[in-house]
């Protein structure tokens, strides 16, 4: 696998993280350096760690992981997106508990957006490609793309067309990503 092929894989794996980061940027009333560090760091770390875990697991568990990964990602994204929608409709900004860059929400989002990277790690094992280099590249690319998504989300939320409905839009985006994952895995035929 060439560097550019691996880079393309890293960008593709980062697209869900980018979309979630845009949603998070829309949901936050203000984005600080801490938000960037937490979200990009967590997403980048999980995108780095999941291929390593998949590579270590080897070929034996591939069919088991593929049987449930899309459902787990959907559930985590729908749960978090539903919470954002509920907070937006209630008029509650969620405070720190509603911050998608903290605590359980951050962990759920990081896992949900990185589950597909397990399959990449399994593929690397089948191709007999060492996983450390590719995993580092995938994690770094994801962290950068996540930060860009958070920046874009905040700009969209500040635009007059979004205004107070930004958190609602962010929650709907998360649920839509979950549904898209189910479509990609053939759940709806």
PDB file of C-alpha atoms in Angstrom:
ATOM      1  CA  UNK A   1       0.000   0.000   0.000  1.00  0.00           C
ATOM      2  CA  UNK A   2       1.492   3.324  -1.077  1.00  0.00           C
ATOM      3  CA  UNK A   3       1.534   6.433   1.093  1.00  0.00           C
ATOM      4  CA  UNK A   4      -1.131   8.092  -1.066  1.00  0.00           C
ATOM      5  CA  UNK A   5      -3.416   5.061  -0.892  1.00  0.00           C
ATOM      6  CA  UNK A   6      -3.049   5.030   2.864  1.00  0.00           C
ATOM      7  CA  UNK A   7      -3.625   8.797   3.008  1.00  0.00           C
ATOM      8  CA  UNK A   8      -6.860   8.341   1.017  1.00  0.00           C
ATOM      9  CA  UNK A   9      -7.953   5.652   3.490  1.00  0.00           C
ATOM     10  CA  UNK A  10      -7.180   8.014   6.390  1.00  0.00           C
ATOM     11  CA  UNK A  11      -9.245  10.800   4.832  1.00  0.00           C
ATOM     12  CA  UNK A  12     -12.137   8.430   4.119  1.00  0.00           C
ATOM     13  CA  UNK A  13     -12.096   7.118   7.693  1.00  0.00           C
ATOM     14  CA  UNK A  14     -12.134  10.714   8.960  1.00  0.00           C
ATOM     15  CA  UNK A  15     -15.294  11.797   7.145  1.00  0.00           C
ATOM     16  CA  UNK A  16     -17.658  10.627   9.902  1.00  0.00           C
ATOM     17  CA  UNK A  17     -15.460  12.354  12.483  1.00  0.00           C
ATOM     18  CA  UNK A  18     -15.551  15.526  10.366  1.00  0.00           C
ATOM     19  CA  UNK A  19     -19.353  15.482  10.176  1.00  0.00           C
ATOM     20  CA  UNK A  20     -19.684  14.835  13.914  1.00  0.00           C
ATOM     21  CA  UNK A  21     -17.239  17.666  14.619  1.00  0.00           C
ATOM     22  CA  UNK A  22     -19.333  20.020  12.476  1.00  0.00           C
ATOM     23  CA  UNK A  23     -22.362  19.004  14.541  1.00  0.00           C
ATOM     24  CA  UNK A  24     -20.445  19.550  17.770  1.00  0.00           C
ATOM     25  CA  UNK A  25     -19.329  22.979  16.598  1.00  0.00           C
ATOM     26  CA  UNK A  26     -22.965  23.859  15.901  1.00  0.00           C
ATOM     27  CA  UNK A  27     -24.042  22.653  19.349  1.00  0.00           C
ATOM     28  CA  UNK A  28     -21.450  24.528  21.392  1.00  0.00           C
ATOM     29  CA  UNK A  29     -22.276  28.109  22.380  1.00  0.00           C
ATOM     30  CA  UNK A  30     -18.566  28.967  22.216  1.00  0.00           C
ATOM     31  CA  UNK A  31     -15.567  26.920  20.993  1.00  0.00           C
ATOM     32  CA  UNK A  32     -12.332  27.137  22.987  1.00  0.00           C
ATOM     33  CA  UNK A  33      -8.883  25.663  22.534  1.00  0.00           C
ATOM     34  CA  UNK A  34      -9.884  22.988  25.059  1.00  0.00           C
ATOM     35  CA  UNK A  35     -12.759  21.895  22.828  1.00  0.00           C
ATOM     36  CA  UNK A  36     -10.376  21.557  19.881  1.00  0.00           C
ATOM     37  CA  UNK A  37      -7.830  19.618  21.931  1.00  0.00           C
ATOM     38  CA  UNK A  38     -10.375  17.251  23.486  1.00  0.00           C
ATOM     39  CA  UNK A  39     -12.363  16.481  20.337  1.00  0.00           C
ATOM     40  CA  UNK A  40      -9.461  16.276  17.893  1.00  0.00           C
ATOM     41  CA  UNK A  41      -7.332  14.427  20.447  1.00  0.00           C
ATOM     42  CA  UNK A  42      -9.987  11.835  21.283  1.00  0.00           C
ATOM     43  CA  UNK A  43     -11.050  11.258  17.685  1.00  0.00           C
ATOM     44  CA  UNK A  44      -7.443  11.100  16.500  1.00  0.00           C
ATOM     45  CA  UNK A  45      -6.485   8.721  19.319  1.00  0.00           C
ATOM     46  CA  UNK A  46      -9.348   6.314  18.620  1.00  0.00           C
ATOM     47  CA  UNK A  47      -8.682   6.417  14.868  1.00  0.00           C
ATOM     48  CA  UNK A  48      -5.075   5.537  15.739  1.00  0.00           C
ATOM     49  CA  UNK A  49      -5.942   2.823  18.274  1.00  0.00           C
ATOM     50  CA  UNK A  50      -8.728   1.013  16.409  1.00  0.00           C
ATOM     51  CA  UNK A  51      -6.576  -0.133  13.458  1.00  0.00           C
ATOM     52  CA  UNK A  52      -4.018  -1.404  15.969  1.00  0.00           C
ATOM     53  CA  UNK A  53      -6.737  -3.310  17.816  1.00  0.00           C
ATOM     54  CA  UNK A  54      -8.078  -4.731  14.555  1.00  0.00           C
ATOM     55  CA  UNK A  55      -4.603  -5.706  13.435  1.00  0.00           C
ATOM     56  CA  UNK A  56      -3.894  -7.389  16.778  1.00  0.00           C
ATOM     57  CA  UNK A  57      -7.186  -9.274  16.705  1.00  0.00           C
ATOM     58  CA  UNK A  58      -6.295 -10.682  13.321  1.00  0.00           C
ATOM     59  CA  UNK A  59      -8.488 -12.428  10.860  1.00  0.00           C
ATOM     60  CA  UNK A  60     -10.366 -14.663  13.336  1.00  0.00           C
ATOM     61  CA  UNK A  61     -12.803 -12.039  14.589  1.00  0.00           C
ATOM     62  CA  UNK A  62     -13.466 -10.132  11.371  1.00  0.00           C
ATOM     63  CA  UNK A  63     -16.885 -11.640  10.652  1.00  0.00           C
ATOM     64  CA  UNK A  64     -17.999 -11.059  14.257  1.00  0.00           C
ATOM     65  CA  UNK A  65     -16.939  -7.392  14.189  1.00  0.00           C
ATOM     66  CA  UNK A  66     -18.534  -6.797  10.785  1.00  0.00           C
ATOM     67  CA  UNK A  67     -21.808  -8.301  12.035  1.00  0.00           C
ATOM     68  CA  UNK A  68     -22.341  -5.646  14.716  1.00  0.00           C
ATOM     69  CA  UNK A  69     -20.076  -2.624  14.102  1.00  0.00           C
ATOM     70  CA  UNK A  70     -22.654  -0.629  12.156  1.00  0.00           C
ATOM     71  CA  UNK A  71     -25.332  -1.170  14.826  1.00  0.00           C
ATOM     72  CA  UNK A  72     -22.985  -0.007  17.585  1.00  0.00           C
ATOM     73  CA  UNK A  73     -22.013   3.111  15.634  1.00  0.00           C
ATOM     74  CA  UNK A  74     -25.674   3.881  14.868  1.00  0.00           C
ATOM     75  CA  UNK A  75     -26.748   3.443  18.502  1.00  0.00           C
ATOM     76  CA  UNK A  76     -24.005   5.707  19.851  1.00  0.00           C
ATOM     77  CA  UNK A  77     -24.636   8.433  17.269  1.00  0.00           C
ATOM     78  CA  UNK A  78     -28.431   8.265  17.640  1.00  0.00           C
ATOM     79  CA  UNK A  79     -28.221   8.431  21.438  1.00  0.00           C
ATOM     80  CA  UNK A  80     -25.937  11.469  21.382  1.00  0.00           C
ATOM     81  CA  UNK A  81     -27.840  13.168  18.548  1.00  0.00           C
ATOM     82  CA  UNK A  82     -31.148  12.550  20.295  1.00  0.00           C
ATOM     83  CA  UNK A  83     -29.788  14.173  23.440  1.00  0.00           C
ATOM     84  CA  UNK A  84     -28.684  17.222  21.465  1.00  0.00           C
ATOM     85  CA  UNK A  85     -32.121  17.497  19.852  1.00  0.00           C
ATOM     86  CA  UNK A  86     -33.863  17.147  23.228  1.00  0.00           C
ATOM     87  CA  UNK A  87     -31.664  19.907  24.706  1.00  0.00           C
ATOM     88  CA  UNK A  88     -32.295  22.184  21.711  1.00  0.00           C
ATOM     89  CA  UNK A  89     -36.072  21.733  21.869  1.00  0.00           C
ATOM     90  CA  UNK A  90     -36.183  22.265  25.634  1.00  0.00           C
ATOM     91  CA  UNK A  91     -34.257  25.531  25.334  1.00  0.00           C
ATOM     92  CA  UNK A  92     -31.561  24.152  27.652  1.00  0.00           C
ATOM     93  CA  UNK A  93     -28.040  24.745  26.360  1.00  0.00           C
ATOM     94  CA  UNK A  94     -26.931  21.647  28.259  1.00  0.00           C
ATOM     95  CA  UNK A  95     -24.147  23.472  30.051  1.00  0.00           C
ATOM     96  CA  UNK A  96     -21.060  21.376  30.621  1.00  0.00           C
ATOM     97  CA  UNK A  97     -23.139  18.182  30.683  1.00  0.00           C
ATOM     98  CA  UNK A  98     -24.305  18.973  27.121  1.00  0.00           C
ATOM     99  CA  UNK A  99     -20.771  19.536  25.851  1.00  0.00           C
ATOM    100  CA  UNK A 100     -20.021  16.852  23.229  1.00  0.00           C
ATOM    101  CA  UNK A 101     -16.283  17.290  23.888  1.00  0.00           C
ATOM    102  CA  UNK A 102     -16.468  16.007  27.480  1.00  0.00           C
ATOM    103  CA  UNK A 103     -17.106  12.816  29.382  1.00  0.00           C
ATOM    104  CA  UNK A 104     -19.335  10.018  28.142  1.00  0.00           C
ATOM    105  CA  UNK A 105     -20.503  11.937  25.081  1.00  0.00           C
ATOM    106  CA  UNK A 106     -16.941  12.387  23.888  1.00  0.00           C
ATOM    107  CA  UNK A 107     -16.132   8.719  24.472  1.00  0.00           C
ATOM    108  CA  UNK A 108     -19.275   7.524  22.669  1.00  0.00           C
ATOM    109  CA  UNK A 109     -18.644   9.791  19.695  1.00  0.00           C
ATOM    110  CA  UNK A 110     -14.966   8.826  19.455  1.00  0.00           C
ATOM    111  CA  UNK A 111     -15.810   5.114  19.492  1.00  0.00           C
ATOM    112  CA  UNK A 112     -18.737   5.479  17.081  1.00  0.00           C
ATOM    113  CA  UNK A 113     -16.671   7.350  14.488  1.00  0.00           C
ATOM    114  CA  UNK A 114     -13.717   4.965  14.696  1.00  0.00           C
ATOM    115  CA  UNK A 115     -15.308   1.508  14.612  1.00  0.00           C
ATOM    116  CA  UNK A 116     -14.734   1.207  10.848  1.00  0.00           C
ATOM    117  CA  UNK A 117     -11.010   1.589  11.511  1.00  0.00           C
ATOM    118  CA  UNK A 118     -11.074  -1.869  13.138  1.00  0.00           C
ATOM    119  CA  UNK A 119     -11.755  -3.365   9.712  1.00  0.00           C
ATOM    120  CA  UNK A 120      -8.822  -1.422   8.267  1.00  0.00           C
ATOM    121  CA  UNK A 121      -6.595  -2.937  10.946  1.00  0.00           C
ATOM    122  CA  UNK A 122      -7.881  -6.405  10.090  1.00  0.00           C
ATOM    123  CA  UNK A 123      -7.148  -5.724   6.420  1.00  0.00           C
ATOM    124  CA  UNK A 124      -3.615  -4.652   7.295  1.00  0.00           C
ATOM    125  CA  UNK A 125      -3.137  -7.928   9.172  1.00  0.00           C
ATOM    126  CA  UNK A 126      -4.370  -9.942   6.175  1.00  0.00           C
ATOM    127  CA  UNK A 127      -2.024  -8.023   3.877  1.00  0.00           C
ATOM    128  CA  UNK A 128       0.821  -8.556   6.357  1.00  0.00           C
ATOM    129  CA  UNK A 129       1.414  -4.809   6.634  1.00  0.00           C
ATOM    130  CA  UNK A 130       2.717  -3.567   9.998  1.00  0.00           C
ATOM    131  CA  UNK A 131       0.027  -1.376  11.593  1.00  0.00           C
ATOM    132  CA  UNK A 132       2.000   1.258  13.524  1.00  0.00           C
ATOM    133  CA  UNK A 133       2.853   3.585  10.629  1.00  0.00           C
ATOM    134  CA  UNK A 134      -0.579   3.462   8.993  1.00  0.00           C
ATOM    135  CA  UNK A 135      -2.281   3.893  12.383  1.00  0.00           C
ATOM    136  CA  UNK A 136      -0.210   6.983  13.172  1.00  0.00           C
ATOM    137  CA  UNK A 137      -1.082   8.518   9.809  1.00  0.00           C
ATOM    138  CA  UNK A 138      -4.794   7.694  10.212  1.00  0.00           C
ATOM    139  CA  UNK A 139      -4.875   9.208  13.698  1.00  0.00           C
ATOM    140  CA  UNK A 140      -3.029  12.381  12.684  1.00  0.00           C
ATOM    141  CA  UNK A 141      -5.194  12.964   9.604  1.00  0.00           C
ATOM    142  CA  UNK A 142      -8.347  12.396  11.649  1.00  0.00           C
ATOM    143  CA  UNK A 143      -7.256  14.861  14.348  1.00  0.00           C
ATOM    144  CA  UNK A 144      -6.617  17.570  11.750  1.00  0.00           C
ATOM    145  CA  UNK A 145      -9.876  16.920   9.890  1.00  0.00           C
ATOM    146  CA  UNK A 146     -11.801  16.869  13.184  1.00  0.00           C
ATOM    147  CA  UNK A 147     -10.402  20.274  14.156  1.00  0.00           C
ATOM    148  CA  UNK A 148     -11.404  21.623  10.740  1.00  0.00           C
ATOM    149  CA  UNK A 149     -14.916  20.238  11.212  1.00  0.00           C
ATOM    150  CA  UNK A 150     -15.264  21.846  14.641  1.00  0.00           C
ATOM    151  CA  UNK A 151     -14.116  25.174  13.182  1.00  0.00           C
ATOM    152  CA  UNK A 152     -16.593  24.916  10.310  1.00  0.00           C
ATOM    153  CA  UNK A 153     -19.439  23.928  12.663  1.00  0.00           C
ATOM    154  CA  UNK A 154     -18.840  26.947  14.856  1.00  0.00           C
ATOM    155  CA  UNK A 155     -18.852  29.228  11.796  1.00  0.00           C
ATOM    156  CA  UNK A 156     -22.119  27.684  10.579  1.00  0.00           C
ATOM    157  CA  UNK A 157     -23.692  28.122  14.020  1.00  0.00           C
ATOM    158  CA  UNK A 158     -22.659  31.778  14.059  1.00  0.00           C
ATOM    159  CA  UNK A 159     -24.325  32.345  10.685  1.00  0.00           C
ATOM    160  CA  UNK A 160     -27.714  33.996  10.839  1.00  0.00           C
ATOM    161  CA  UNK A 161     -29.405  31.074   9.059  1.00  0.00           C
ATOM    162  CA  UNK A 162     -28.675  28.738  11.962  1.00  0.00           C
ATOM    163  CA  UNK A 163     -28.914  30.991  14.978  1.00  0.00           C
ATOM    164  CA  UNK A 164     -30.534  29.186  17.928  1.00  0.00           C
ATOM    165  CA  UNK A 165     -31.295  26.036  15.908  1.00  0.00           C
ATOM    166  CA  UNK A 166     -27.639  25.031  15.563  1.00  0.00           C
ATOM    167  CA  UNK A 167     -27.791  22.353  18.290  1.00  0.00           C
ATOM    168  CA  UNK A 168     -30.908  20.880  16.685  1.00  0.00           C
ATOM    169  CA  UNK A 169     -29.097  20.729  13.334  1.00  0.00           C
ATOM    170  CA  UNK A 170     -26.074  19.123  14.995  1.00  0.00           C
ATOM    171  CA  UNK A 171     -28.229  16.405  16.576  1.00  0.00           C
ATOM    172  CA  UNK A 172     -29.965  15.699  13.277  1.00  0.00           C
ATOM    173  CA  UNK A 173     -26.568  15.426  11.564  1.00  0.00           C
ATOM    174  CA  UNK A 174     -25.424  12.806  14.093  1.00  0.00           C
ATOM    175  CA  UNK A 175     -28.559  10.722  13.590  1.00  0.00           C
ATOM    176  CA  UNK A 176     -28.225  11.060   9.806  1.00  0.00           C
ATOM    177  CA  UNK A 177     -24.647   9.788   9.966  1.00  0.00           C
ATOM    178  CA  UNK A 178     -25.856   6.781  11.965  1.00  0.00           C
ATOM    179  CA  UNK A 179     -28.563   6.030   9.390  1.00  0.00           C
ATOM    180  CA  UNK A 180     -26.013   6.439   6.576  1.00  0.00           C
ATOM    181  CA  UNK A 181     -23.797   3.845   8.254  1.00  0.00           C
ATOM    182  CA  UNK A 182     -26.736   1.420   8.352  1.00  0.00           C
ATOM    183  CA  UNK A 183     -27.415   2.045   4.633  1.00  0.00           C
ATOM    184  CA  UNK A 184     -23.739   1.447   3.806  1.00  0.00           C
ATOM    185  CA  UNK A 185     -23.931  -1.928   5.566  1.00  0.00           C
ATOM    186  CA  UNK A 186     -27.043  -2.980   3.634  1.00  0.00           C
ATOM    187  CA  UNK A 187     -29.466  -2.934   6.562  1.00  0.00           C
ATOM    188  CA  UNK A 188     -32.195  -1.304   4.469  1.00  0.00           C
ATOM    189  CA  UNK A 189     -31.737  -3.573   1.454  1.00  0.00           C
TER     190      UNK A 189
END
